[in-house]
PDB file of C-alpha atoms and ligand atoms in Angstrom:
ATOM      1  CA  UNK A 286      -5.875 -12.317  17.237  1.00 88.00           C
ATOM      2  CA  UNK A 287      -5.604  -8.832  17.299  1.00 92.00           C
ATOM      3  CA  UNK A 288      -8.143  -6.535  19.009  1.00 94.00           C
ATOM      4  CA  UNK A 289      -6.593  -3.587  17.814  1.00 97.00           C
ATOM      5  CA  UNK A 290      -4.638  -2.300  14.615  1.00 98.00           C
ATOM      6  CA  UNK A 291      -0.709  -2.397  15.277  1.00 98.00           C
ATOM      7  CA  UNK A 292       1.158   0.927  14.314  1.00 98.00           C
ATOM      8  CA  UNK A 293       4.534   1.328  14.284  1.00 98.00           C
ATOM      9  CA  UNK A 294       4.437   3.261  17.637  1.00 98.00           C
ATOM     10  CA  UNK A 295       1.595   1.210  19.318  1.00 97.00           C
ATOM     11  CA  UNK A 296      -1.838  -0.063  19.154  1.00 98.00           C
ATOM     12  CA  UNK A 297      -4.644   2.076  17.408  1.00 98.00           C
ATOM     13  CA  UNK A 298      -8.596   1.598  17.328  1.00 97.00           C
ATOM     14  CA  UNK A 299     -10.279   1.768  14.217  1.00 97.00           C
ATOM     15  CA  UNK A 300     -12.277   4.758  15.264  1.00 97.00           C
ATOM     16  CA  UNK A 301      -8.580   6.624  15.605  1.00 98.00           C
ATOM     17  CA  UNK A 302      -7.291   6.279  12.332  1.00 98.00           C
ATOM     18  CA  UNK A 303      -9.454   9.123  10.640  1.00 98.00           C
ATOM     19  CA  UNK A 304      -8.306  10.076   7.275  1.00 98.00           C
ATOM     20  CA  UNK A 305      -6.371   7.657   5.794  1.00 98.00           C
ATOM     21  CA  UNK A 306      -4.071   7.181   2.796  1.00 98.00           C
ATOM     22  CA  UNK A 307      -3.540   3.352   2.556  1.00 98.00           C
ATOM     23  CA  UNK A 308      -0.860   2.934   0.060  1.00 98.00           C
ATOM     24  CA  UNK A 309       2.356   5.735   0.338  1.00 98.00           C
ATOM     25  CA  UNK A 310       6.077   4.823   1.022  1.00 98.00           C
ATOM     26  CA  UNK A 311       8.607   6.696   2.886  1.00 98.00           C
ATOM     27  CA  UNK A 312      11.528   4.836   1.884  1.00 98.00           C
ATOM     28  CA  UNK A 313      11.681   2.584  -1.127  1.00 97.00           C
ATOM     29  CA  UNK A 314      14.765   0.657  -2.820  1.00 97.00           C
ATOM     30  CA  UNK A 315      14.688  -2.225  -5.167  1.00 96.00           C
ATOM     31  CA  UNK A 316      16.593  -5.443  -4.117  1.00 96.00           C
ATOM     32  CA  UNK A 317      20.328  -4.828  -4.810  1.00 95.00           C
ATOM     33  CA  UNK A 318      20.136  -0.998  -4.623  1.00 95.00           C
ATOM     34  CA  UNK A 319      23.318  -1.027  -2.432  1.00 94.00           C
ATOM     35  CA  UNK A 320      24.955  -2.679  -5.575  1.00 96.00           C
ATOM     36  CA  UNK A 321      24.860   0.416  -7.319  1.00 95.00           C
ATOM     37  CA  UNK A 322      27.928   2.469  -7.097  1.00 94.00           C
ATOM     38  CA  UNK A 323      27.092   5.395  -9.119  1.00 93.00           C
ATOM     39  CA  UNK A 324      23.874   5.964  -7.153  1.00 93.00           C
ATOM     40  CA  UNK A 325      23.575   8.710  -4.672  1.00 90.00           C
ATOM     41  CA  UNK A 326      24.525   7.528  -1.127  1.00 92.00           C
ATOM     42  CA  UNK A 327      21.195   7.628   1.501  1.00 94.00           C
ATOM     43  CA  UNK A 328      21.843  10.386   4.080  1.00 96.00           C
ATOM     44  CA  UNK A 329      19.530   9.423   6.699  1.00 97.00           C
ATOM     45  CA  UNK A 330      19.535  12.758   8.405  1.00 98.00           C
ATOM     46  CA  UNK A 331      18.427  14.562   5.332  1.00 97.00           C
ATOM     47  CA  UNK A 332      15.775  11.591   4.406  1.00 98.00           C
ATOM     48  CA  UNK A 333      14.349  12.048   7.962  1.00 98.00           C
ATOM     49  CA  UNK A 334      14.154  15.642   7.646  1.00 98.00           C
ATOM     50  CA  UNK A 335      12.480  15.706   4.223  1.00 97.00           C
ATOM     51  CA  UNK A 336       9.836  12.651   5.393  1.00 98.00           C
ATOM     52  CA  UNK A 337       9.275  15.263   8.335  1.00 98.00           C
ATOM     53  CA  UNK A 338       8.498  18.175   6.162  1.00 98.00           C
ATOM     54  CA  UNK A 339       6.181  16.272   4.205  1.00 98.00           C
ATOM     55  CA  UNK A 340       4.257  14.487   7.359  1.00 98.00           C
ATOM     56  CA  UNK A 341       3.567  17.927   8.525  1.00 98.00           C
ATOM     57  CA  UNK A 342       1.883  18.973   5.306  1.00 98.00           C
ATOM     58  CA  UNK A 343      -0.074  15.708   5.463  1.00 98.00           C
ATOM     59  CA  UNK A 344      -1.195  16.777   9.016  1.00 98.00           C
ATOM     60  CA  UNK A 345      -1.978  20.388   8.249  1.00 98.00           C
ATOM     61  CA  UNK A 346      -4.435  18.887   5.511  1.00 98.00           C
ATOM     62  CA  UNK A 347      -6.093  16.722   8.098  1.00 98.00           C
ATOM     63  CA  UNK A 348      -4.315  13.391   7.705  1.00 98.00           C
ATOM     64  CA  UNK A 349      -4.664  10.725  10.417  1.00 98.00           C
ATOM     65  CA  UNK A 350      -2.854   7.940   9.296  1.00 98.00           C
ATOM     66  CA  UNK A 351      -0.344   7.094   6.918  1.00 98.00           C
ATOM     67  CA  UNK A 352      -0.240   3.123   5.573  1.00 98.00           C
ATOM     68  CA  UNK A 353       3.152   2.207   4.358  1.00 98.00           C
ATOM     69  CA  UNK A 354       3.002  -1.365   2.557  1.00 98.00           C
ATOM     70  CA  UNK A 355       6.689  -1.488   1.799  1.00 98.00           C
ATOM     71  CA  UNK A 356       7.220  -5.476   1.169  1.00 98.00           C
ATOM     72  CA  UNK A 357      10.175  -6.373   3.169  1.00 98.00           C
ATOM     73  CA  UNK A 358      12.419  -7.158   0.450  1.00 98.00           C
ATOM     74  CA  UNK A 359      12.112  -3.470  -0.955  1.00 98.00           C
ATOM     75  CA  UNK A 360      14.425  -1.384   1.557  1.00 97.00           C
ATOM     76  CA  UNK A 361      11.977  -1.799   4.382  1.00 98.00           C
ATOM     77  CA  UNK A 362      13.155  -0.018   7.219  1.00 98.00           C
ATOM     78  CA  UNK A 363      10.038   0.136  10.583  1.00 98.00           C
ATOM     79  CA  UNK A 364      12.757   1.788  12.986  1.00 98.00           C
ATOM     80  CA  UNK A 365      13.019   5.026  10.453  1.00 98.00           C
ATOM     81  CA  UNK A 366       9.193   4.842  10.292  1.00 98.00           C
ATOM     82  CA  UNK A 367       8.598   4.393  13.912  1.00 98.00           C
ATOM     83  CA  UNK A 368      11.333   7.305  14.753  1.00 98.00           C
ATOM     84  CA  UNK A 369       9.272   9.573  11.888  1.00 98.00           C
ATOM     85  CA  UNK A 370       6.064   8.716  13.572  1.00 98.00           C
ATOM     86  CA  UNK A 371       7.373   9.579  16.728  1.00 98.00           C
ATOM     87  CA  UNK A 372       8.955  13.071  15.269  1.00 98.00           C
ATOM     88  CA  UNK A 373       5.695  13.973  13.251  1.00 98.00           C
ATOM     89  CA  UNK A 374       3.016  12.541  15.116  1.00 98.00           C
ATOM     90  CA  UNK A 375       1.389  10.852  12.031  1.00 98.00           C
ATOM     91  CA  UNK A 376       0.333   7.418  12.866  1.00 98.00           C
ATOM     92  CA  UNK A 377       2.155   5.292  10.465  1.00 98.00           C
ATOM     93  CA  UNK A 378       1.510   1.458   9.997  1.00 98.00           C
ATOM     94  CA  UNK A 379       3.869  -0.988   8.238  1.00 98.00           C
ATOM     95  CA  UNK A 380       3.595  -4.066   6.790  1.00 98.00           C
ATOM     96  CA  UNK A 381       4.996  -7.921   6.659  1.00 98.00           C
ATOM     97  CA  UNK A 382       5.131  -9.296   3.211  1.00 98.00           C
ATOM     98  CA  UNK A 383       7.292  -9.624  -0.205  1.00 98.00           C
ATOM     99  CA  UNK A 384       7.499  -8.024  -3.535  1.00 98.00           C
ATOM    100  CA  UNK A 385       6.532  -9.847  -6.879  1.00 98.00           C
ATOM    101  CA  UNK A 386       8.799 -12.469  -8.064  1.00 98.00           C
ATOM    102  CA  UNK A 387      10.435 -10.435 -11.000  1.00 97.00           C
ATOM    103  CA  UNK A 388      11.623  -7.556  -8.670  1.00 97.00           C
ATOM    104  CA  UNK A 389      12.106  -8.908  -5.275  1.00 98.00           C
ATOM    105  CA  UNK A 390      14.685 -10.449  -3.435  1.00 97.00           C
ATOM    106  CA  UNK A 391      13.326 -14.317  -3.960  1.00 97.00           C
ATOM    107  CA  UNK A 392      16.037 -16.695  -3.213  1.00 98.00           C
ATOM    108  CA  UNK A 393      15.203 -17.183   0.662  1.00 98.00           C
ATOM    109  CA  UNK A 394      11.367 -17.619   0.120  1.00 98.00           C
ATOM    110  CA  UNK A 395      11.741 -19.919  -2.757  1.00 98.00           C
ATOM    111  CA  UNK A 396      13.340 -22.305  -0.402  1.00 98.00           C
ATOM    112  CA  UNK A 397      11.425 -22.029   2.435  1.00 98.00           C
ATOM    113  CA  UNK A 398       7.891 -24.075   2.505  1.00 98.00           C
ATOM    114  CA  UNK A 399       4.419 -21.934   2.822  1.00 98.00           C
ATOM    115  CA  UNK A 400       3.976 -22.596   6.588  1.00 98.00           C
ATOM    116  CA  UNK A 401       7.494 -21.328   7.528  1.00 98.00           C
ATOM    117  CA  UNK A 402       6.600 -18.281   5.405  1.00 98.00           C
ATOM    118  CA  UNK A 403       3.462 -18.068   7.183  1.00 98.00           C
ATOM    119  CA  UNK A 404       5.122 -18.037  10.495  1.00 98.00           C
ATOM    120  CA  UNK A 405       7.496 -15.423   9.788  1.00 98.00           C
ATOM    121  CA  UNK A 406       4.799 -13.042   8.806  1.00 98.00           C
ATOM    122  CA  UNK A 407       2.874 -14.076  11.959  1.00 98.00           C
ATOM    123  CA  UNK A 408       5.778 -13.310  13.913  1.00 98.00           C
ATOM    124  CA  UNK A 409       6.380 -10.226  12.357  1.00 98.00           C
ATOM    125  CA  UNK A 410       2.559  -9.310  13.423  1.00 98.00           C
ATOM    126  CA  UNK A 411       2.382 -10.347  16.945  1.00 98.00           C
ATOM    127  CA  UNK A 412       6.192 -10.084  18.111  1.00 98.00           C
ATOM    128  CA  UNK A 413       7.514  -7.283  15.655  1.00 98.00           C
ATOM    129  CA  UNK A 414      10.020  -6.977  12.799  1.00 98.00           C
ATOM    130  CA  UNK A 415      13.396  -8.579  13.775  1.00 98.00           C
ATOM    131  CA  UNK A 416      14.419  -7.545  17.595  1.00 98.00           C
ATOM    132  CA  UNK A 417      12.710  -4.318  17.202  1.00 98.00           C
ATOM    133  CA  UNK A 418       9.376  -5.127  18.404  1.00 98.00           C
ATOM    134  CA  UNK A 419       7.538  -2.869  15.883  1.00 98.00           C
ATOM    135  CA  UNK A 420       4.575  -4.761  14.633  1.00 98.00           C
ATOM    136  CA  UNK A 421       3.221  -5.075  11.225  1.00 98.00           C
ATOM    137  CA  UNK A 422      -0.220  -3.756  11.082  1.00 98.00           C
ATOM    138  CA  UNK A 423      -1.176  -5.409   7.833  1.00 98.00           C
ATOM    139  CA  UNK A 424       0.363  -8.002   5.132  1.00 98.00           C
ATOM    140  CA  UNK A 425       1.736  -6.944   1.610  1.00 98.00           C
ATOM    141  CA  UNK A 426       1.324  -9.509  -1.101  1.00 98.00           C
ATOM    142  CA  UNK A 427       2.041  -9.002  -4.616  1.00 98.00           C
ATOM    143  CA  UNK A 428       1.578 -10.567  -8.162  1.00 98.00           C
ATOM    144  CA  UNK A 429       3.336  -9.886 -11.558  1.00 98.00           C
ATOM    145  CA  UNK A 430       1.925  -8.988 -14.806  1.00 98.00           C
ATOM    146  CA  UNK A 431      -0.695 -11.468 -16.207  1.00 97.00           C
ATOM    147  CA  UNK A 432       0.051 -14.724 -14.512  1.00 98.00           C
ATOM    148  CA  UNK A 433       0.773 -15.808 -10.876  1.00 98.00           C
ATOM    149  CA  UNK A 434       3.914 -17.676 -10.720  1.00 98.00           C
ATOM    150  CA  UNK A 435       4.296 -20.451  -8.194  1.00 98.00           C
ATOM    151  CA  UNK A 436       6.495 -18.185  -5.994  1.00 98.00           C
ATOM    152  CA  UNK A 437       4.011 -15.839  -5.814  1.00 98.00           C
ATOM    153  CA  UNK A 438       1.064 -18.180  -5.153  1.00 98.00           C
ATOM    154  CA  UNK A 439       3.057 -19.689  -2.187  1.00 98.00           C
ATOM    155  CA  UNK A 440       3.430 -15.865  -0.878  1.00 98.00           C
ATOM    156  CA  UNK A 441      -0.142 -14.922  -1.367  1.00 98.00           C
ATOM    157  CA  UNK A 442      -1.167 -18.037   0.604  1.00 98.00           C
ATOM    158  CA  UNK A 443       1.062 -17.497   3.422  1.00 98.00           C
ATOM    159  CA  UNK A 444      -0.174 -13.968   3.311  1.00 98.00           C
ATOM    160  CA  UNK A 445      -3.627 -14.834   3.623  1.00 98.00           C
ATOM    161  CA  UNK A 446      -3.028 -17.745   6.438  1.00 98.00           C
ATOM    162  CA  UNK A 447      -1.217 -15.173   8.585  1.00 98.00           C
ATOM    163  CA  UNK A 448      -4.062 -12.748   7.798  1.00 98.00           C
ATOM    164  CA  UNK A 449      -6.770 -15.112   9.034  1.00 98.00           C
ATOM    165  CA  UNK A 450      -4.630 -16.114  12.180  1.00 98.00           C
ATOM    166  CA  UNK A 451      -3.917 -12.432  13.127  1.00 98.00           C
ATOM    167  CA  UNK A 452      -6.793 -10.324  11.877  1.00 98.00           C
ATOM    168  CA  UNK A 453      -4.810  -7.861   9.893  1.00 98.00           C
ATOM    169  CA  UNK A 454      -5.936  -6.767   6.263  1.00 98.00           C
ATOM    170  CA  UNK A 455      -4.185  -7.673   3.079  1.00 98.00           C
ATOM    171  CA  UNK A 456      -2.875  -5.121   0.722  1.00 98.00           C
ATOM    172  CA  UNK A 457      -1.652  -5.847  -2.631  1.00 98.00           C
ATOM    173  CA  UNK A 458       0.429  -5.030  -5.674  1.00 98.00           C
ATOM    174  CA  UNK A 459      -0.906  -5.913  -9.132  1.00 98.00           C
ATOM    175  CA  UNK A 460       1.061  -5.288 -12.172  1.00 97.00           C
ATOM    176  CA  UNK A 461      -0.662  -3.943 -14.891  1.00 96.00           C
ATOM    177  CA  UNK A 462      -4.050  -4.087 -13.189  1.00 97.00           C
ATOM    178  CA  UNK A 463      -4.154  -7.993 -13.830  1.00 97.00           C
ATOM    179  CA  UNK A 464      -4.284 -11.068 -11.524  1.00 98.00           C
ATOM    180  CA  UNK A 465      -6.603  -8.902  -8.963  1.00 98.00           C
ATOM    181  CA  UNK A 466      -9.189 -11.912  -9.612  1.00 98.00           C
ATOM    182  CA  UNK A 467      -6.469 -14.327  -8.791  1.00 98.00           C
ATOM    183  CA  UNK A 468      -5.833 -12.480  -5.624  1.00 98.00           C
ATOM    184  CA  UNK A 469      -9.476 -12.838  -4.529  1.00 98.00           C
ATOM    185  CA  UNK A 470      -9.462 -16.512  -5.508  1.00 98.00           C
ATOM    186  CA  UNK A 471      -6.276 -17.406  -3.303  1.00 98.00           C
ATOM    187  CA  UNK A 472      -7.314 -15.165  -0.579  1.00 98.00           C
ATOM    188  CA  UNK A 473     -10.814 -16.550  -0.093  1.00 98.00           C
ATOM    189  CA  UNK A 474      -9.662 -19.829  -0.704  1.00 98.00           C
ATOM    190  CA  UNK A 475      -7.636 -19.629   2.548  1.00 98.00           C
ATOM    191  CA  UNK A 476     -10.850 -18.732   4.477  1.00 97.00           C
ATOM    192  CA  UNK A 477     -10.381 -15.008   4.311  1.00 97.00           C
ATOM    193  CA  UNK A 478     -13.737 -12.844   3.634  1.00 97.00           C
ATOM    194  CA  UNK A 479     -12.943 -10.668   0.682  1.00 98.00           C
ATOM    195  CA  UNK A 480     -13.501  -7.144   2.263  1.00 98.00           C
ATOM    196  CA  UNK A 481      -9.957  -8.188   4.020  1.00 98.00           C
ATOM    197  CA  UNK A 482      -8.578  -7.588   0.870  1.00 98.00           C
ATOM    198  CA  UNK A 483      -7.674  -4.345  -0.897  1.00 98.00           C
ATOM    199  CA  UNK A 484      -6.479  -4.964  -4.516  1.00 98.00           C
ATOM    200  CA  UNK A 485      -3.903  -2.442  -5.273  1.00 98.00           C
ATOM    201  CA  UNK A 486      -3.143  -0.203  -8.014  1.00 98.00           C
ATOM    202  CA  UNK A 487      -6.435  -1.525 -10.165  1.00 98.00           C
ATOM    203  CA  UNK A 488      -6.040   2.232 -11.613  1.00 98.00           C
ATOM    204  CA  UNK A 489      -3.631   0.951 -13.800  1.00 97.00           C
ATOM    205  CA  UNK A 490      -6.262   0.301 -16.440  1.00 97.00           C
ATOM    206  CA  UNK A 491      -9.054   2.177 -18.311  1.00 97.00           C
ATOM    207  CA  UNK A 492     -11.230  -0.528 -17.685  1.00 98.00           C
ATOM    208  CA  UNK A 493     -14.020   0.044 -15.874  1.00 98.00           C
ATOM    209  CA  UNK A 494     -15.441  -3.309 -15.829  1.00 98.00           C
ATOM    210  CA  UNK A 495     -12.357  -5.259 -14.413  1.00 98.00           C
ATOM    211  CA  UNK A 496     -12.721  -2.523 -11.111  1.00 98.00           C
ATOM    212  CA  UNK A 497     -16.194  -3.017 -11.091  1.00 98.00           C
ATOM    213  CA  UNK A 498     -16.093  -7.134 -11.045  1.00 98.00           C
ATOM    214  CA  UNK A 499     -13.556  -6.565  -8.265  1.00 98.00           C
ATOM    215  CA  UNK A 500     -15.990  -4.465  -5.979  1.00 98.00           C
ATOM    216  CA  UNK A 501     -18.498  -6.511  -6.844  1.00 98.00           C
ATOM    217  CA  UNK A 502     -16.968  -9.880  -5.235  1.00 98.00           C
ATOM    218  CA  UNK A 503     -16.442  -7.712  -2.247  1.00 98.00           C
ATOM    219  CA  UNK A 504     -12.750  -6.594  -2.388  1.00 98.00           C
ATOM    220  CA  UNK A 505     -11.517  -3.017  -2.077  1.00 98.00           C
ATOM    221  CA  UNK A 506     -10.158  -1.474  -5.304  1.00 98.00           C
ATOM    222  CA  UNK A 507      -6.979   0.432  -4.875  1.00 98.00           C
ATOM    223  CA  UNK A 508      -7.270   3.867  -7.249  1.00 98.00           C
ATOM    224  CA  UNK A 509      -3.710   4.379  -5.343  1.00 98.00           C
ATOM    225  CA  UNK A 510      -1.527   5.500  -8.083  1.00 98.00           C
ATOM    226  CA  UNK A 511      -2.612   9.131  -8.324  1.00 98.00           C
ATOM    227  CA  UNK A 512      -0.226  11.140  -9.433  1.00 97.00           C
ATOM    228  CA  UNK A 513       1.596   8.523 -11.574  1.00 96.00           C
ATOM    229  CA  UNK A 514       0.774   9.877 -15.141  1.00 91.00           C
ATOM    230  CA  UNK A 515       3.203   7.312 -16.443  1.00 86.00           C
ATOM    231  CA  UNK A 516       1.272   4.348 -15.994  1.00 87.00           C
ATOM    232  CA  UNK A 517      -2.620   6.073 -16.499  1.00 92.00           C
ATOM    233  CA  UNK A 518      -3.763   9.993 -16.858  1.00 96.00           C
ATOM    234  CA  UNK A 519      -5.150  10.999 -13.460  1.00 97.00           C
ATOM    235  CA  UNK A 520      -8.498  11.930 -15.466  1.00 97.00           C
ATOM    236  CA  UNK A 521      -9.326   8.423 -16.137  1.00 98.00           C
ATOM    237  CA  UNK A 522      -8.623   7.604 -12.474  1.00 98.00           C
ATOM    238  CA  UNK A 523     -11.237  10.237 -11.520  1.00 98.00           C
ATOM    239  CA  UNK A 524     -13.861   9.349 -14.000  1.00 98.00           C
ATOM    240  CA  UNK A 525     -13.574   5.512 -13.331  1.00 98.00           C
ATOM    241  CA  UNK A 526     -13.789   6.596  -9.129  1.00 98.00           C
ATOM    242  CA  UNK A 527     -17.154   8.390 -10.330  1.00 98.00           C
ATOM    243  CA  UNK A 528     -18.259   5.354 -12.317  1.00 98.00           C
ATOM    244  CA  UNK A 529     -17.898   2.667  -9.845  1.00 98.00           C
ATOM    245  CA  UNK A 530     -19.131   5.179  -6.975  1.00 98.00           C
ATOM    246  CA  UNK A 531     -21.944   5.725  -9.416  1.00 98.00           C
ATOM    247  CA  UNK A 532     -22.633   1.802  -9.977  1.00 98.00           C
ATOM    248  CA  UNK A 533     -23.375   1.600  -6.033  1.00 98.00           C
ATOM    249  CA  UNK A 534     -19.585   0.750  -5.237  1.00 98.00           C
ATOM    250  CA  UNK A 535     -18.695   3.704  -3.155  1.00 98.00           C
ATOM    251  CA  UNK A 536     -17.880   1.848  -0.040  1.00 98.00           C
ATOM    252  CA  UNK A 537     -15.371  -0.413  -2.276  1.00 98.00           C
ATOM    253  CA  UNK A 538     -13.237   2.870  -3.025  1.00 98.00           C
ATOM    254  CA  UNK A 539      -9.680   3.535  -1.897  1.00 98.00           C
ATOM    255  CA  UNK A 540      -7.497   6.291  -2.766  1.00 98.00           C
ATOM    256  CA  UNK A 541      -3.752   6.658  -2.405  1.00 98.00           C
ATOM    257  CA  UNK A 542      -0.360   8.078  -4.587  1.00 98.00           C
ATOM    258  CA  UNK A 543       1.764   4.998  -3.900  1.00 98.00           C
ATOM    259  CA  UNK A 544       4.092   8.037  -3.582  1.00 98.00           C
ATOM    260  CA  UNK A 545       7.595   7.934  -2.005  1.00 98.00           C
ATOM    261  CA  UNK A 546       9.525  10.298   0.119  1.00 98.00           C
ATOM    262  CA  UNK A 547      13.072   9.339  -0.236  1.00 97.00           C
ATOM    263  CA  UNK A 548      14.325   6.701  -3.051  1.00 96.00           C
ATOM    264  CA  UNK A 549      17.069   4.295  -1.839  1.00 96.00           C
ATOM    265  CA  UNK A 550      19.394   4.073  -5.098  1.00 95.00           C
ATOM    266  CA  UNK A 551      18.177   5.236  -8.319  1.00 95.00           C
ATOM    267  CA  UNK A 552      14.754   4.294  -9.746  1.00 94.00           C
ATOM    268  CA  UNK A 553      15.870   2.224 -12.090  1.00 90.00           C
ATOM    269  CA  UNK A 554      14.411   1.606 -15.301  1.00 89.00           C
ATOM    270  CA  UNK A 555      12.451   4.556 -15.497  1.00 88.00           C
ATOM    271  CA  UNK A 556      14.692   7.409 -14.409  1.00 91.00           C
ATOM    272  CA  UNK A 557      18.576   8.200 -13.693  1.00 91.00           C
ATOM    273  CA  UNK A 558      17.751   9.727 -10.394  1.00 92.00           C
ATOM    274  CA  UNK A 559      14.826  10.571  -8.076  1.00 94.00           C
ATOM    275  CA  UNK A 560      15.007  14.248  -8.762  1.00 94.00           C
ATOM    276  CA  UNK A 561      14.477  13.613 -12.815  1.00 94.00           C
ATOM    277  CA  UNK A 562      11.725  10.977 -12.022  1.00 94.00           C
ATOM    278  CA  UNK A 563      10.045  13.678  -9.501  1.00 95.00           C
ATOM    279  CA  UNK A 564      10.462  16.153 -12.385  1.00 95.00           C
ATOM    280  CA  UNK A 565       8.403  13.835 -14.770  1.00 94.00           C
ATOM    281  CA  UNK A 566       5.961  13.517 -12.607  1.00 95.00           C
ATOM    282  CA  UNK A 567       5.147  16.747 -10.937  1.00 95.00           C
ATOM    283  CA  UNK A 568       1.461  15.629  -9.380  1.00 96.00           C
ATOM    284  CA  UNK A 569       3.033  12.575  -7.746  1.00 97.00           C
ATOM    285  CA  UNK A 570       3.004  13.580  -4.154  1.00 96.00           C
ATOM    286  CA  UNK A 571       1.211  12.495  -1.165  1.00 97.00           C
ATOM    287  CA  UNK A 572      -1.082  15.736  -0.877  1.00 98.00           C
ATOM    288  CA  UNK A 573      -2.218  15.506  -4.445  1.00 98.00           C
ATOM    289  CA  UNK A 574      -5.424  13.532  -3.808  1.00 98.00           C
ATOM    290  CA  UNK A 575      -6.511  16.659  -0.852  1.00 98.00           C
ATOM    291  CA  UNK A 576      -5.296  19.558  -3.302  1.00 97.00           C
ATOM    292  CA  UNK A 577      -6.592  18.447  -6.789  1.00 97.00           C
ATOM    293  CA  UNK A 578      -8.748  15.224  -6.801  1.00 98.00           C
ATOM    294  CA  UNK A 579     -11.213  15.670  -3.892  1.00 98.00           C
ATOM    295  CA  UNK A 580     -12.436  18.992  -5.539  1.00 98.00           C
ATOM    296  CA  UNK A 581     -12.494  17.053  -9.024  1.00 98.00           C
ATOM    297  CA  UNK A 582     -14.611  14.303  -7.393  1.00 98.00           C
ATOM    298  CA  UNK A 583     -16.973  16.759  -5.796  1.00 98.00           C
ATOM    299  CA  UNK A 584     -17.420  18.377  -9.089  1.00 98.00           C
ATOM    300  CA  UNK A 585     -18.274  15.282 -10.612  1.00 98.00           C
ATOM    301  CA  UNK A 586     -20.889  14.815  -8.091  1.00 98.00           C
ATOM    302  CA  UNK A 587     -19.653  12.933  -5.146  1.00 98.00           C
ATOM    303  CA  UNK A 588     -20.598  14.759  -1.925  1.00 98.00           C
ATOM    304  CA  UNK A 589     -18.406  15.744   1.253  1.00 98.00           C
ATOM    305  CA  UNK A 590     -20.236  12.468   3.137  1.00 98.00           C
ATOM    306  CA  UNK A 591     -19.123  10.177   0.141  1.00 98.00           C
ATOM    307  CA  UNK A 592     -15.532  11.553   0.341  1.00 98.00           C
ATOM    308  CA  UNK A 593     -15.545  10.978   4.426  1.00 98.00           C
ATOM    309  CA  UNK A 594     -16.884   7.407   3.192  1.00 98.00           C
ATOM    310  CA  UNK A 595     -13.845   7.030   1.040  1.00 98.00           C
ATOM    311  CA  UNK A 596     -11.012   8.480   3.008  1.00 98.00           C
ATOM    312  CA  UNK A 597     -12.274   7.803   6.524  1.00 98.00           C
ATOM    313  CA  UNK A 598     -14.984   4.784   6.386  1.00 98.00           C
ATOM    314  CA  UNK A 599     -13.496   2.407   4.209  1.00 98.00           C
ATOM    315  CA  UNK A 600      -9.894   2.456   5.554  1.00 98.00           C
ATOM    316  CA  UNK A 601     -11.535   1.758   9.238  1.00 98.00           C
ATOM    317  CA  UNK A 602     -13.472  -0.938   7.854  1.00 98.00           C
ATOM    318  CA  UNK A 603     -10.711  -2.549   5.811  1.00 98.00           C
ATOM    319  CA  UNK A 604      -8.373  -2.484   9.156  1.00 98.00           C
ATOM    320  CA  UNK A 605     -11.464  -3.414  11.543  1.00 98.00           C
ATOM    321  CA  UNK A 606     -12.853  -6.377   9.680  1.00 97.00           C
ATOM    322  CA  UNK A 607     -10.570  -8.890  10.998  1.00 96.00           C
ATOM    323  CA  UNK A 608     -10.132  -7.798  14.615  1.00 96.00           C
ATOM    324  CA  UNK A 609     -11.393  -9.834  17.322  1.00 90.00           C
ATOM    325  CA  UNK A 610     -13.956  -7.987  19.308  1.00 80.00           C
ATOM    326  CA  UNK A 611     -13.482  -6.451  22.438  1.00 67.00           C
ATOM    327  CA  UNK A 612     -15.656  -7.502  25.461  1.00 63.00           C
TER     328      UNK A 612
HETATM  329 ZN1   ZN B 244       3.485   0.839  -3.174  1.00 95.88          ZN
END
């Protein structure tokens, strides 16, 4: 059982996390992106330089920790993250776990039983990813739209078991803001307390009552796609954050952008190139919350202490909840 949080460059205490973005990405590529000979080539040096620039901006805004819950099958590159962390001085947390059935790379995990997938996740948390020694600090789980498939149920179960065994939190992907309750059911059914789970992308709906019900059950509610106006206007996200806080659930709110610094291949089916997609989503950058969302939350009635609860205390409690107590 972990006594500390695993980052890509070593251990951290919950108090060290500071201001935290719980769901951002450095590199993302859909399974099979290497097959697309029409896509621009991945240039590691350029990607590193671009990521370093963006990490510096985030450091200037006071960010202490950057959580990159890239699933294993979406181009996860933990050595890239560790190098970026060393060069930038930004604390970066990576995850174990795989994406949802329709968009993941599913053959191997469809063959393996839940026990073996659990062992694989635990291995990545306790010993490291591959031979790198770089340890995952959280489990990523994912479900598709409206229905949890057998494959997804198996992987969510494995993720919950691995989290229970190691003490790390569970960070989820939901599709179309659906199946959040199924995720809570499966995770708590495996003996995890709901405050070990962040139900991600819960801002993909206007429905305050969906978000509120997740919070009432004790899970963290991810308003973690700020800037992606393609899925939901940011005004709706802001309004619903304020509503949820007003309903007494400030301590269940987590904010992030699901931003991506460098895309591997093309961001199909949304755009033909990453530049094209970024041009269509000008607010979709990892600094948007600090620059434009926090001022609007303050105008909407939250205090600076409330903002600190959301950006500092809530991530700290999510990551601390399962840790074994030190003597
Ligand atoms: Zn994501």
